[in-house]
Amino acid sequence: GLFTKLGDIGTLKGKVPTGVTAGILRLLRYGSRSQLEALAELAGREEGFDDKALTLEARKRLQRVLEKAHKAGKVTEEEVLDGVLELGVAHMWMHEWNQCSECYKRAKE
């Protein structure tokens, strides 16, 4: 499931304990596409965490990952635009209307 995709967060790594917050921050910085997608889903309304700010940050980082992968020819333009739409929804959820509008305009092009 989604928690499996997140991997090792909030556990002991060797002898150094890491908190969930540190694990989430690590995912936001270094997470793979599947980890970021899982984090965005788990933080969103549908999965129950209902964390607007975390959803937005996960979507922003995921979009950067998708853009980079698209430039390398690893994902399609459709996948990038799907990400843009999801990012727009996250901005809307945070009442950031200008950014939301920019995302929808870009996806419409």
mmCIF file of N, CA, C and O in Angstrom:
data_model
loop_
_atom_site.group_PDB
_atom_site.id
_atom_site.type_symbol
_atom_site.label_atom_id
_atom_site.label_comp_id
_atom_site.label_asym_id
_atom_site.label_seq_id
_atom_site.Cartn_x
_atom_site.Cartn_y
_atom_site.Cartn_z
ATOM 1 N N GLY A 1 0.804 -1.190 0.000
ATOM 2 C CA GLY A 1 0.000 0.000 0.000
ATOM 3 C C GLY A 1 0.849 1.257 0.000
ATOM 4 O O GLY A 1 2.055 1.223 -0.254
ATOM 5 N N LEU A 2 0.202 2.345 0.272
ATOM 6 C CA LEU A 2 0.873 3.644 0.256
ATOM 7 C C LEU A 2 1.954 3.755 1.322
ATOM 8 O O LEU A 2 3.017 4.334 1.093
ATOM 9 N N PHE A 3 1.710 3.192 2.515
ATOM 10 C CA PHE A 3 2.714 3.266 3.569
ATOM 11 C C PHE A 3 3.976 2.489 3.183
ATOM 12 O O PHE A 3 5.086 2.903 3.505
ATOM 13 N N THR A 4 3.813 1.393 2.477
ATOM 14 C CA THR A 4 4.956 0.615 2.028
ATOM 15 C C THR A 4 5.817 1.425 1.073
ATOM 16 O O THR A 4 7.043 1.373 1.128
ATOM 17 N N LYS A 5 5.176 2.215 0.202
ATOM 18 C CA LYS A 5 5.912 3.038 -0.751
ATOM 19 C C LYS A 5 6.728 4.124 -0.060
ATOM 20 O O LYS A 5 7.758 4.535 -0.558
ATOM 21 N N LEU A 6 6.253 4.597 1.086
ATOM 22 C CA LEU A 6 6.994 5.643 1.792
ATOM 23 C C LEU A 6 8.341 5.147 2.266
ATOM 24 O O LEU A 6 9.302 5.900 2.312
ATOM 25 N N GLY A 7 8.414 3.897 2.650
ATOM 26 C CA GLY A 7 9.684 3.344 3.097
ATOM 27 C C GLY A 7 9.940 3.625 4.566
ATOM 28 O O GLY A 7 9.025 3.728 5.375
ATOM 29 N N ASP A 8 11.201 3.802 4.910
ATOM 30 C CA ASP A 8 11.670 3.898 6.291
ATOM 31 C C ASP A 8 11.555 5.330 6.820
ATOM 32 O O ASP A 8 12.432 6.149 6.583
ATOM 33 N N ILE A 9 10.466 5.642 7.514
ATOM 34 C CA ILE A 9 10.350 6.945 8.172
ATOM 35 C C ILE A 9 10.025 6.723 9.642
ATOM 36 O O ILE A 9 9.271 5.832 9.996
ATOM 37 N N GLY A 10 10.626 7.533 10.484
ATOM 38 C CA GLY A 10 10.320 7.487 11.907
ATOM 39 C C GLY A 10 10.751 6.223 12.604
ATOM 40 O O GLY A 10 10.066 5.741 13.489
ATOM 41 N N THR A 11 11.882 5.686 12.233
ATOM 42 C CA THR A 11 12.369 4.453 12.854
ATOM 43 C C THR A 11 13.824 4.640 13.273
ATOM 44 O O THR A 11 14.394 5.704 13.110
ATOM 45 N N LEU A 12 14.415 3.589 13.767
ATOM 46 C CA LEU A 12 15.836 3.631 14.104
ATOM 47 C C LEU A 12 16.651 3.299 12.871
ATOM 48 O O LEU A 12 16.411 2.309 12.196
ATOM 49 N N LYS A 13 17.617 4.132 12.597
ATOM 50 C CA LYS A 13 18.564 3.867 11.516
ATOM 51 C C LYS A 13 19.901 3.677 12.188
ATOM 52 O O LYS A 13 20.479 4.632 12.676
ATOM 53 N N GLY A 14 20.362 2.458 12.251
ATOM 54 C CA GLY A 14 21.578 2.196 13.011
ATOM 55 C C GLY A 14 21.292 2.468 14.472
ATOM 56 O O GLY A 14 20.379 1.900 15.050
ATOM 57 N N LYS A 15 22.037 3.362 15.069
ATOM 58 C CA LYS A 15 21.822 3.719 16.462
ATOM 59 C C LYS A 15 21.228 5.110 16.613
ATOM 60 O O LYS A 15 21.060 5.604 17.715
ATOM 61 N N VAL A 16 20.941 5.771 15.496
ATOM 62 C CA VAL A 16 20.428 7.138 15.533
ATOM 63 C C VAL A 16 18.927 7.125 15.260
ATOM 64 O O VAL A 16 18.499 6.753 14.172
ATOM 65 N N PRO A 17 18.112 7.492 16.259
ATOM 66 C CA PRO A 17 16.667 7.528 16.012
ATOM 67 C C PRO A 17 16.311 8.699 15.094
ATOM 68 O O PRO A 17 16.908 9.767 15.183
ATOM 69 N N THR A 18 15.398 8.452 14.213
ATOM 70 C CA THR A 18 14.909 9.531 13.356
ATOM 71 C C THR A 18 13.424 9.677 13.593
ATOM 72 O O THR A 18 12.705 8.683 13.708
ATOM 73 N N GLY A 19 12.966 10.886 13.684
ATOM 74 C CA GLY A 19 11.550 11.145 13.886
ATOM 75 C C GLY A 19 10.790 11.110 12.585
ATOM 76 O O GLY A 19 11.368 11.152 11.496
ATOM 77 N N VAL A 20 9.491 11.039 12.704
ATOM 78 C CA VAL A 20 8.634 11.047 11.519
ATOM 79 C C VAL A 20 8.818 12.355 10.764
ATOM 80 O O VAL A 20 8.895 12.362 9.532
ATOM 81 N N THR A 21 8.927 13.475 11.490
ATOM 82 C CA THR A 21 9.109 14.764 10.821
ATOM 83 C C THR A 21 10.373 14.759 9.976
ATOM 84 O O THR A 21 10.364 15.189 8.826
ATOM 85 N N ALA A 22 11.464 14.252 10.543
ATOM 86 C CA ALA A 22 12.718 14.180 9.789
ATOM 87 C C ALA A 22 12.567 13.269 8.574
ATOM 88 O O ALA A 22 13.083 13.566 7.497
ATOM 89 N N GLY A 23 11.829 12.177 8.741
ATOM 90 C CA GLY A 23 11.594 11.260 7.627
ATOM 91 C C GLY A 23 10.798 11.906 6.509
ATOM 92 O O GLY A 23 11.107 11.732 5.324
ATOM 93 N N ILE A 24 9.781 12.669 6.883
ATOM 94 C CA ILE A 24 8.958 13.364 5.885
ATOM 95 C C ILE A 24 9.791 14.412 5.168
ATOM 96 O O ILE A 24 9.730 14.545 3.943
ATOM 97 N N LEU A 25 10.583 15.168 5.912
ATOM 98 C CA LEU A 25 11.447 16.178 5.287
ATOM 99 C C LEU A 25 12.441 15.532 4.331
ATOM 100 O O LEU A 25 12.721 16.064 3.253
ATOM 101 N N ARG A 26 12.960 14.374 4.717
ATOM 102 C CA ARG A 26 13.879 13.649 3.846
ATOM 103 C C ARG A 26 13.166 13.221 2.553
ATOM 104 O O ARG A 26 13.722 13.336 1.457
ATOM 105 N N LEU A 27 11.929 12.759 2.683
ATOM 106 C CA LEU A 27 11.162 12.378 1.487
ATOM 107 C C LEU A 27 10.912 13.576 0.582
ATOM 108 O O LEU A 27 11.004 13.466 -0.638
ATOM 109 N N LEU A 28 10.589 14.717 1.191
ATOM 110 C CA LEU A 28 10.328 15.911 0.388
ATOM 111 C C LEU A 28 11.579 16.348 -0.377
ATOM 112 O O LEU A 28 11.481 16.908 -1.461
ATOM 113 N N ARG A 29 12.716 16.083 0.181
ATOM 114 C CA ARG A 29 13.967 16.498 -0.471
ATOM 115 C C ARG A 29 14.504 15.440 -1.435
ATOM 116 O O ARG A 29 14.962 15.758 -2.515
ATOM 117 N N TYR A 30 14.461 14.180 -1.027
ATOM 118 C CA TYR A 30 15.134 13.127 -1.793
ATOM 119 C C TYR A 30 14.209 12.019 -2.283
ATOM 120 O O TYR A 30 14.678 11.065 -2.898
ATOM 121 N N GLY A 31 12.914 12.122 -2.013
ATOM 122 C CA GLY A 31 11.998 11.040 -2.333
ATOM 123 C C GLY A 31 11.848 10.771 -3.818
ATOM 124 O O GLY A 31 11.982 11.662 -4.651
ATOM 125 N N SER A 32 11.567 9.532 -4.117
ATOM 126 C CA SER A 32 11.313 9.121 -5.504
ATOM 127 C C SER A 32 9.893 9.542 -5.895
ATOM 128 O O SER A 32 9.092 9.949 -5.053
ATOM 129 N N ARG A 33 9.617 9.370 -7.153
ATOM 130 C CA ARG A 33 8.278 9.706 -7.638
ATOM 131 C C ARG A 33 7.209 8.921 -6.885
ATOM 132 O O ARG A 33 6.217 9.485 -6.427
ATOM 133 N N SER A 34 7.408 7.616 -6.739
ATOM 134 C CA SER A 34 6.383 6.795 -6.077
ATOM 135 C C SER A 34 6.234 7.180 -4.607
ATOM 136 O O SER A 34 5.124 7.188 -4.075
ATOM 137 N N GLN A 35 7.343 7.525 -3.949
ATOM 138 C CA GLN A 35 7.255 7.952 -2.551
ATOM 139 C C GLN A 35 6.502 9.278 -2.423
ATOM 140 O O GLN A 35 5.674 9.441 -1.535
ATOM 141 N N LEU A 36 6.797 10.209 -3.316
ATOM 142 C CA LEU A 36 6.123 11.510 -3.263
ATOM 143 C C LEU A 36 4.637 11.386 -3.599
ATOM 144 O O LEU A 36 3.799 12.055 -2.994
ATOM 145 N N GLU A 37 4.311 10.523 -4.555
ATOM 146 C CA GLU A 37 2.897 10.286 -4.872
ATOM 147 C C GLU A 37 2.175 9.697 -3.668
ATOM 148 O O GLU A 37 1.061 10.110 -3.338
ATOM 149 N N ALA A 38 2.809 8.734 -3.005
ATOM 150 C CA ALA A 38 2.206 8.116 -1.821
ATOM 151 C C ALA A 38 2.037 9.139 -0.699
ATOM 152 O O ALA A 38 0.985 9.198 -0.052
ATOM 153 N N LEU A 39 3.050 9.968 -0.481
ATOM 154 C CA LEU A 39 2.979 10.991 0.552
ATOM 155 C C LEU A 39 1.860 11.983 0.263
ATOM 156 O O LEU A 39 1.081 12.329 1.157
ATOM 157 N N ALA A 40 1.753 12.408 -0.980
ATOM 158 C CA ALA A 40 0.692 13.351 -1.347
ATOM 159 C C ALA A 40 -0.694 12.742 -1.122
ATOM 160 O O ALA A 40 -1.601 13.413 -0.634
ATOM 161 N N GLU A 41 -0.842 11.473 -1.475
ATOM 162 C CA GLU A 41 -2.128 10.799 -1.274
ATOM 163 C C GLU A 41 -2.448 10.644 0.212
ATOM 164 O O GLU A 41 -3.573 10.881 0.644
ATOM 165 N N LEU A 42 -1.458 10.225 0.992
ATOM 166 C CA LEU A 42 -1.684 10.018 2.428
ATOM 167 C C LEU A 42 -1.938 11.326 3.171
ATOM 168 O O LEU A 42 -2.660 11.346 4.160
ATOM 169 N N ALA A 43 -1.347 12.400 2.711
ATOM 170 C CA ALA A 43 -1.534 13.698 3.371
ATOM 171 C C ALA A 43 -2.845 14.359 2.962
ATOM 172 O O ALA A 43 -3.349 15.238 3.651
ATOM 173 N N GLY A 44 -3.424 13.922 1.860
ATOM 174 C CA GLY A 44 -4.626 14.548 1.317
ATOM 175 C C GLY A 44 -5.906 14.181 2.053
ATOM 176 O O GLY A 44 -5.912 13.412 3.009
ATOM 177 N N ARG A 45 -6.972 14.761 1.585
ATOM 178 C CA ARG A 45 -8.297 14.552 2.188
ATOM 179 C C ARG A 45 -8.771 13.110 2.080
ATOM 180 O O ARG A 45 -9.376 12.575 2.996
ATOM 181 N N GLU A 46 -8.517 12.503 0.938
ATOM 182 C CA GLU A 46 -9.052 11.175 0.647
ATOM 183 C C GLU A 46 -8.557 10.110 1.621
ATOM 184 O O GLU A 46 -9.284 9.203 1.972
ATOM 185 N N GLU A 47 -7.297 10.204 2.032
ATOM 186 C CA GLU A 47 -6.703 9.169 2.876
ATOM 187 C C GLU A 47 -6.825 9.467 4.368
ATOM 188 O O GLU A 47 -6.422 8.655 5.187
ATOM 189 N N GLY A 48 -7.309 10.650 4.725
ATOM 190 C CA GLY A 48 -7.617 10.896 6.117
ATOM 191 C C GLY A 48 -6.702 11.812 6.895
ATOM 192 O O GLY A 48 -7.068 12.289 7.958
ATOM 193 N N PHE A 49 -5.463 12.097 6.422
ATOM 194 C CA PHE A 49 -4.594 12.992 7.186
ATOM 195 C C PHE A 49 -5.055 14.439 7.083
ATOM 196 O O PHE A 49 -4.847 15.222 7.996
ATOM 197 N N ASP A 50 -5.610 14.793 5.939
ATOM 198 C CA ASP A 50 -6.197 16.118 5.747
ATOM 199 C C ASP A 50 -5.199 17.237 6.070
ATOM 200 O O ASP A 50 -5.517 18.196 6.754
ATOM 201 N N ASP A 51 -3.968 17.099 5.593
ATOM 202 C CA ASP A 51 -2.911 18.078 5.856
ATOM 203 C C ASP A 51 -2.662 18.878 4.577
ATOM 204 O O ASP A 51 -1.958 18.434 3.672
ATOM 205 N N LYS A 52 -3.244 20.062 4.525
ATOM 206 C CA LYS A 52 -3.171 20.886 3.320
ATOM 207 C C LYS A 52 -1.744 21.269 2.961
ATOM 208 O O LYS A 52 -1.329 21.163 1.810
ATOM 209 N N ALA A 53 -0.992 21.753 3.947
ATOM 210 C CA ALA A 53 0.361 22.235 3.679
ATOM 211 C C ALA A 53 1.283 21.105 3.214
ATOM 212 O O ALA A 53 2.055 21.276 2.262
ATOM 213 N N LEU A 54 1.184 19.954 3.860
ATOM 214 C CA LEU A 54 2.027 18.826 3.461
ATOM 215 C C LEU A 54 1.646 18.326 2.069
ATOM 216 O O LEU A 54 2.516 17.991 1.262
ATOM 217 N N THR A 55 0.367 18.308 1.773
ATOM 218 C CA THR A 55 -0.082 17.912 0.442
ATOM 219 C C THR A 55 0.508 18.838 -0.614
ATOM 220 O O THR A 55 1.032 18.386 -1.637
ATOM 221 N N LEU A 56 0.439 20.143 -0.363
ATOM 222 C CA LEU A 56 0.968 21.118 -1.313
ATOM 223 C C LEU A 56 2.473 20.935 -1.503
ATOM 224 O O LEU A 56 2.966 20.911 -2.635
ATOM 225 N N GLU A 57 3.212 20.785 -0.425
ATOM 226 C CA GLU A 57 4.663 20.621 -0.543
ATOM 227 C C GLU A 57 5.022 19.336 -1.279
ATOM 228 O O GLU A 57 5.946 19.324 -2.099
ATOM 229 N N ALA A 58 4.302 18.262 -1.004
ATOM 230 C CA ALA A 58 4.559 17.001 -1.705
ATOM 231 C C ALA A 58 4.252 17.150 -3.194
ATOM 232 O O ALA A 58 5.006 16.662 -4.046
ATOM 233 N N ARG A 59 3.161 17.829 -3.525
ATOM 234 C CA ARG A 59 2.796 18.036 -4.939
ATOM 235 C C ARG A 59 3.810 18.926 -5.651
ATOM 236 O O ARG A 59 4.129 18.695 -6.821
ATOM 237 N N LYS A 60 4.312 19.962 -4.959
ATOM 238 C CA LYS A 60 5.327 20.837 -5.568
ATOM 239 C C LYS A 60 6.585 20.040 -5.908
ATOM 240 O O LYS A 60 7.137 20.147 -6.997
ATOM 241 N N ARG A 61 7.045 19.256 -4.949
ATOM 242 C CA ARG A 61 8.264 18.469 -5.168
ATOM 243 C C ARG A 61 8.033 17.417 -6.239
ATOM 244 O O ARG A 61 8.884 17.191 -7.102
ATOM 245 N N LEU A 62 6.879 16.770 -6.197
ATOM 246 C CA LEU A 62 6.552 15.770 -7.205
ATOM 247 C C LEU A 62 6.549 16.393 -8.593
ATOM 248 O O LEU A 62 7.044 15.798 -9.555
ATOM 249 N N GLN A 63 6.035 17.603 -8.709
ATOM 250 C CA GLN A 63 6.006 18.267 -10.011
ATOM 251 C C GLN A 63 7.417 18.520 -10.526
ATOM 252 O O GLN A 63 7.700 18.330 -11.705
ATOM 253 N N ARG A 64 8.328 18.917 -9.633
ATOM 254 C CA ARG A 64 9.729 19.112 -10.053
ATOM 255 C C ARG A 64 10.337 17.791 -10.527
ATOM 256 O O ARG A 64 11.069 17.760 -11.521
ATOM 257 N N VAL A 65 10.019 16.709 -9.838
ATOM 258 C CA VAL A 65 10.512 15.380 -10.236
ATOM 259 C C VAL A 65 9.950 15.008 -11.606
ATOM 260 O O VAL A 65 10.685 14.518 -12.479
ATOM 261 N N LEU A 66 8.675 15.253 -11.829
ATOM 262 C CA LEU A 66 8.051 14.932 -13.119
ATOM 263 C C LEU A 66 8.646 15.763 -14.250
ATOM 264 O O LEU A 66 8.898 15.239 -15.341
ATOM 265 N N GLU A 67 8.870 17.043 -13.996
ATOM 266 C CA GLU A 67 9.451 17.917 -15.026
ATOM 267 C C GLU A 67 10.846 17.430 -15.417
ATOM 268 O O GLU A 67 11.183 17.373 -16.600
ATOM 269 N N LYS A 68 11.641 17.078 -14.428
ATOM 270 C CA LYS A 68 12.999 16.589 -14.688
ATOM 271 C C LYS A 68 12.953 15.272 -15.460
ATOM 272 O O LYS A 68 13.711 15.068 -16.414
ATOM 273 N N ALA A 69 12.062 14.375 -15.069
ATOM 274 C CA ALA A 69 11.924 13.091 -15.752
ATOM 275 C C ALA A 69 11.440 13.278 -17.190
ATOM 276 O O ALA A 69 11.858 12.549 -18.103
ATOM 277 N N HIS A 70 10.580 14.262 -17.401
ATOM 278 C CA HIS A 70 10.083 14.542 -18.753
ATOM 279 C C HIS A 70 11.223 15.024 -19.651
ATOM 280 O O HIS A 70 11.336 14.588 -20.804
ATOM 281 N N LYS A 71 12.060 15.897 -19.125
ATOM 282 C CA LYS A 71 13.208 16.378 -19.903
ATOM 283 C C LYS A 71 14.140 15.236 -20.271
ATOM 284 O O LYS A 71 14.769 15.254 -21.330
ATOM 285 N N ALA A 72 14.219 14.241 -19.407
ATOM 286 C CA ALA A 72 15.064 13.073 -19.669
ATOM 287 C C ALA A 72 14.348 12.017 -20.514
ATOM 288 O O ALA A 72 14.921 10.964 -20.809
ATOM 289 N N GLY A 73 13.099 12.270 -20.873
ATOM 290 C CA GLY A 73 12.350 11.344 -21.703
ATOM 291 C C GLY A 73 11.791 10.144 -20.959
ATOM 292 O O GLY A 73 11.423 9.148 -21.568
ATOM 293 N N LYS A 74 11.680 10.242 -19.632
ATOM 294 C CA LYS A 74 11.222 9.104 -18.830
ATOM 295 C C LYS A 74 9.732 9.126 -18.515
ATOM 296 O O LYS A 74 9.183 8.108 -18.108
ATOM 297 N N VAL A 75 9.088 10.278 -18.657
ATOM 298 C CA VAL A 75 7.633 10.367 -18.463
ATOM 299 C C VAL A 75 7.041 11.153 -19.619
ATOM 300 O O VAL A 75 7.724 11.943 -20.278
ATOM 301 N N THR A 76 5.763 10.953 -19.835
ATOM 302 C CA THR A 76 5.090 11.632 -20.933
ATOM 303 C C THR A 76 4.644 13.036 -20.518
ATOM 304 O O THR A 76 4.573 13.351 -19.331
ATOM 305 N N GLU A 77 4.322 13.827 -21.513
ATOM 306 C CA GLU A 77 3.791 15.169 -21.243
ATOM 307 C C GLU A 77 2.452 15.066 -20.508
ATOM 308 O O GLU A 77 2.140 15.891 -19.653
ATOM 309 N N GLU A 78 1.691 14.041 -20.823
ATOM 310 C CA GLU A 78 0.408 13.826 -20.143
ATOM 311 C C GLU A 78 0.599 13.625 -18.638
ATOM 312 O O GLU A 78 -0.157 14.163 -17.832
ATOM 313 N N GLU A 79 1.622 12.875 -18.266
ATOM 314 C CA GLU A 79 1.908 12.670 -16.842
ATOM 315 C C GLU A 79 2.297 13.979 -16.169
ATOM 316 O O GLU A 79 1.891 14.248 -15.034
ATOM 317 N N VAL A 80 3.059 14.796 -16.866
ATOM 318 C CA VAL A 80 3.447 16.103 -16.329
ATOM 319 C C VAL A 80 2.210 16.977 -16.137
ATOM 320 O O VAL A 80 2.038 17.611 -15.091
ATOM 321 N N LEU A 81 1.335 16.993 -17.122
ATOM 322 C CA LEU A 81 0.125 17.821 -17.035
ATOM 323 C C LEU A 81 -0.845 17.300 -15.978
ATOM 324 O O LEU A 81 -1.520 18.092 -15.311
ATOM 325 N N ASP A 82 -0.898 15.990 -15.790
ATOM 326 C CA ASP A 82 -1.696 15.439 -14.687
ATOM 327 C C ASP A 82 -1.162 15.957 -13.354
ATOM 328 O O ASP A 82 -1.920 16.306 -12.452
ATOM 329 N N GLY A 83 0.163 16.007 -13.254
ATOM 330 C CA GLY A 83 0.786 16.555 -12.052
ATOM 331 C C GLY A 83 0.456 18.027 -11.863
ATOM 332 O O GLY A 83 0.224 18.481 -10.735
ATOM 333 N N VAL A 84 0.430 18.772 -12.948
ATOM 334 C CA VAL A 84 0.076 20.196 -12.889
ATOM 335 C C VAL A 84 -1.347 20.358 -12.360
ATOM 336 O O VAL A 84 -1.605 21.222 -11.518
ATOM 337 N N LEU A 85 -2.256 19.530 -12.827
ATOM 338 C CA LEU A 85 -3.640 19.593 -12.340
ATOM 339 C C LEU A 85 -3.722 19.267 -10.853
ATOM 340 O O LEU A 85 -4.427 19.951 -10.098
ATOM 341 N N GLU A 86 -3.014 18.239 -10.417
ATOM 342 C CA GLU A 86 -3.004 17.878 -8.991
ATOM 343 C C GLU A 86 -2.397 19.000 -8.151
ATOM 344 O O GLU A 86 -2.868 19.280 -7.044
ATOM 345 N N LEU A 87 -1.361 19.637 -8.676
ATOM 346 C CA LEU A 87 -0.759 20.771 -7.984
ATOM 347 C C LEU A 87 -1.754 21.918 -7.894
ATOM 348 O O LEU A 87 -1.867 22.581 -6.857
ATOM 349 N N GLY A 88 -2.517 22.129 -8.956
ATOM 350 C CA GLY A 88 -3.557 23.163 -8.933
ATOM 351 C C GLY A 88 -4.608 22.898 -7.870
ATOM 352 O O GLY A 88 -5.043 23.813 -7.164
ATOM 353 N N VAL A 89 -4.994 21.652 -7.719
ATOM 354 C CA VAL A 89 -5.956 21.281 -6.684
ATOM 355 C C VAL A 89 -5.376 21.564 -5.295
ATOM 356 O O VAL A 89 -6.064 22.086 -4.412
ATOM 357 N N ALA A 90 -4.097 21.248 -5.104
ATOM 358 C CA ALA A 90 -3.446 21.498 -3.810
ATOM 359 C C ALA A 90 -3.395 23.002 -3.510
ATOM 360 O O ALA A 90 -3.632 23.427 -2.381
ATOM 361 N N HIS A 91 -3.100 23.810 -4.536
ATOM 362 C CA HIS A 91 -3.104 25.271 -4.346
ATOM 363 C C HIS A 91 -4.515 25.759 -4.012
ATOM 364 O O HIS A 91 -4.691 26.633 -3.150
ATOM 365 N N MET A 92 -5.513 25.206 -4.676
ATOM 366 C CA MET A 92 -6.892 25.600 -4.410
ATOM 367 C C MET A 92 -7.267 25.267 -2.971
ATOM 368 O O MET A 92 -7.911 26.049 -2.281
ATOM 369 N N TRP A 93 -6.858 24.110 -2.511
ATOM 370 C CA TRP A 93 -7.145 23.667 -1.152
ATOM 371 C C TRP A 93 -6.544 24.631 -0.122
ATOM 372 O O TRP A 93 -7.088 24.841 0.952
ATOM 373 N N MET A 94 -5.401 25.246 -0.492
ATOM 374 C CA MET A 94 -4.730 26.202 0.395
ATOM 375 C C MET A 94 -5.224 27.635 0.162
ATOM 376 O O MET A 94 -4.700 28.569 0.743
ATOM 377 N N HIS A 95 -6.203 27.794 -0.707
ATOM 378 C CA HIS A 95 -6.762 29.111 -1.042
ATOM 379 C C HIS A 95 -5.729 30.019 -1.694
ATOM 380 O O HIS A 95 -5.755 31.233 -1.519
ATOM 381 N N GLU A 96 -4.827 29.437 -2.442
ATOM 382 C CA GLU A 96 -3.836 30.182 -3.208
ATOM 383 C C GLU A 96 -4.335 30.256 -4.648
ATOM 384 O O GLU A 96 -3.931 29.511 -5.521
ATOM 385 N N TRP A 97 -5.243 31.197 -4.865
ATOM 386 C CA TRP A 97 -5.996 31.243 -6.120
ATOM 387 C C TRP A 97 -5.131 31.575 -7.324
ATOM 388 O O TRP A 97 -5.352 31.027 -8.412
ATOM 389 N N ASN A 98 -4.156 32.480 -7.178
ATOM 390 C CA ASN A 98 -3.316 32.836 -8.323
ATOM 391 C C ASN A 98 -2.508 31.641 -8.810
ATOM 392 O O ASN A 98 -2.437 31.381 -10.010
ATOM 393 N N GLN A 99 -1.881 30.927 -7.880
ATOM 394 C CA GLN A 99 -1.103 29.751 -8.261
ATOM 395 C C GLN A 99 -2.003 28.661 -8.836
ATOM 396 O O GLN A 99 -1.632 27.971 -9.783
ATOM 397 N N CYS A 100 -3.182 28.522 -8.257
ATOM 398 C CA CYS A 100 -4.149 27.540 -8.753
ATOM 399 C C CYS A 100 -4.508 27.860 -10.207
ATOM 400 O O CYS A 100 -4.484 26.990 -11.073
ATOM 401 N N SER A 101 -4.816 29.108 -10.459
ATOM 402 C CA SER A 101 -5.183 29.552 -11.801
ATOM 403 C C SER A 101 -4.045 29.319 -12.798
ATOM 404 O O SER A 101 -4.279 28.881 -13.923
ATOM 405 N N GLU A 102 -2.811 29.589 -12.376
ATOM 406 C CA GLU A 102 -1.654 29.367 -13.247
ATOM 407 C C GLU A 102 -1.530 27.897 -13.634
ATOM 408 O O GLU A 102 -1.234 27.576 -14.790
ATOM 409 N N CYS A 103 -1.758 27.026 -12.683
ATOM 410 C CA CYS A 103 -1.682 25.588 -12.969
ATOM 411 C C CYS A 103 -2.745 25.170 -13.971
ATOM 412 O O CYS A 103 -2.458 24.432 -14.923
ATOM 413 N N TYR A 104 -3.963 25.640 -13.773
ATOM 414 C CA TYR A 104 -5.038 25.258 -14.685
ATOM 415 C C TYR A 104 -4.816 25.827 -16.082
ATOM 416 O O TYR A 104 -5.088 25.170 -17.077
ATOM 417 N N LYS A 105 -4.291 27.054 -16.167
ATOM 418 C CA LYS A 105 -3.982 27.638 -17.479
ATOM 419 C C LYS A 105 -2.920 26.821 -18.186
ATOM 420 O O LYS A 105 -3.028 26.563 -19.382
ATOM 421 N N ARG A 106 -1.894 26.415 -17.450
ATOM 422 C CA ARG A 106 -0.823 25.626 -18.059
ATOM 423 C C ARG A 106 -1.360 24.272 -18.545
ATOM 424 O O ARG A 106 -1.008 23.823 -19.645
ATOM 425 N N ALA A 107 -2.171 23.637 -17.758
ATOM 426 C CA ALA A 107 -2.719 22.321 -18.130
ATOM 427 C C ALA A 107 -3.637 22.434 -19.338
ATOM 428 O O ALA A 107 -3.726 21.502 -20.144
ATOM 429 N N LYS A 108 -4.279 23.574 -19.494
ATOM 430 C CA LYS A 108 -5.228 23.769 -20.592
ATOM 431 C C LYS A 108 -4.505 23.949 -21.938
ATOM 432 O O LYS A 108 -5.054 23.605 -22.978
ATOM 433 N N GLU A 109 -3.276 24.447 -21.903
ATOM 434 C CA GLU A 109 -2.526 24.733 -23.133
ATOM 435 C C GLU A 109 -2.307 23.549 -24.004
ATOM 436 O O GLU A 109 -2.058 22.520 -23.912
#
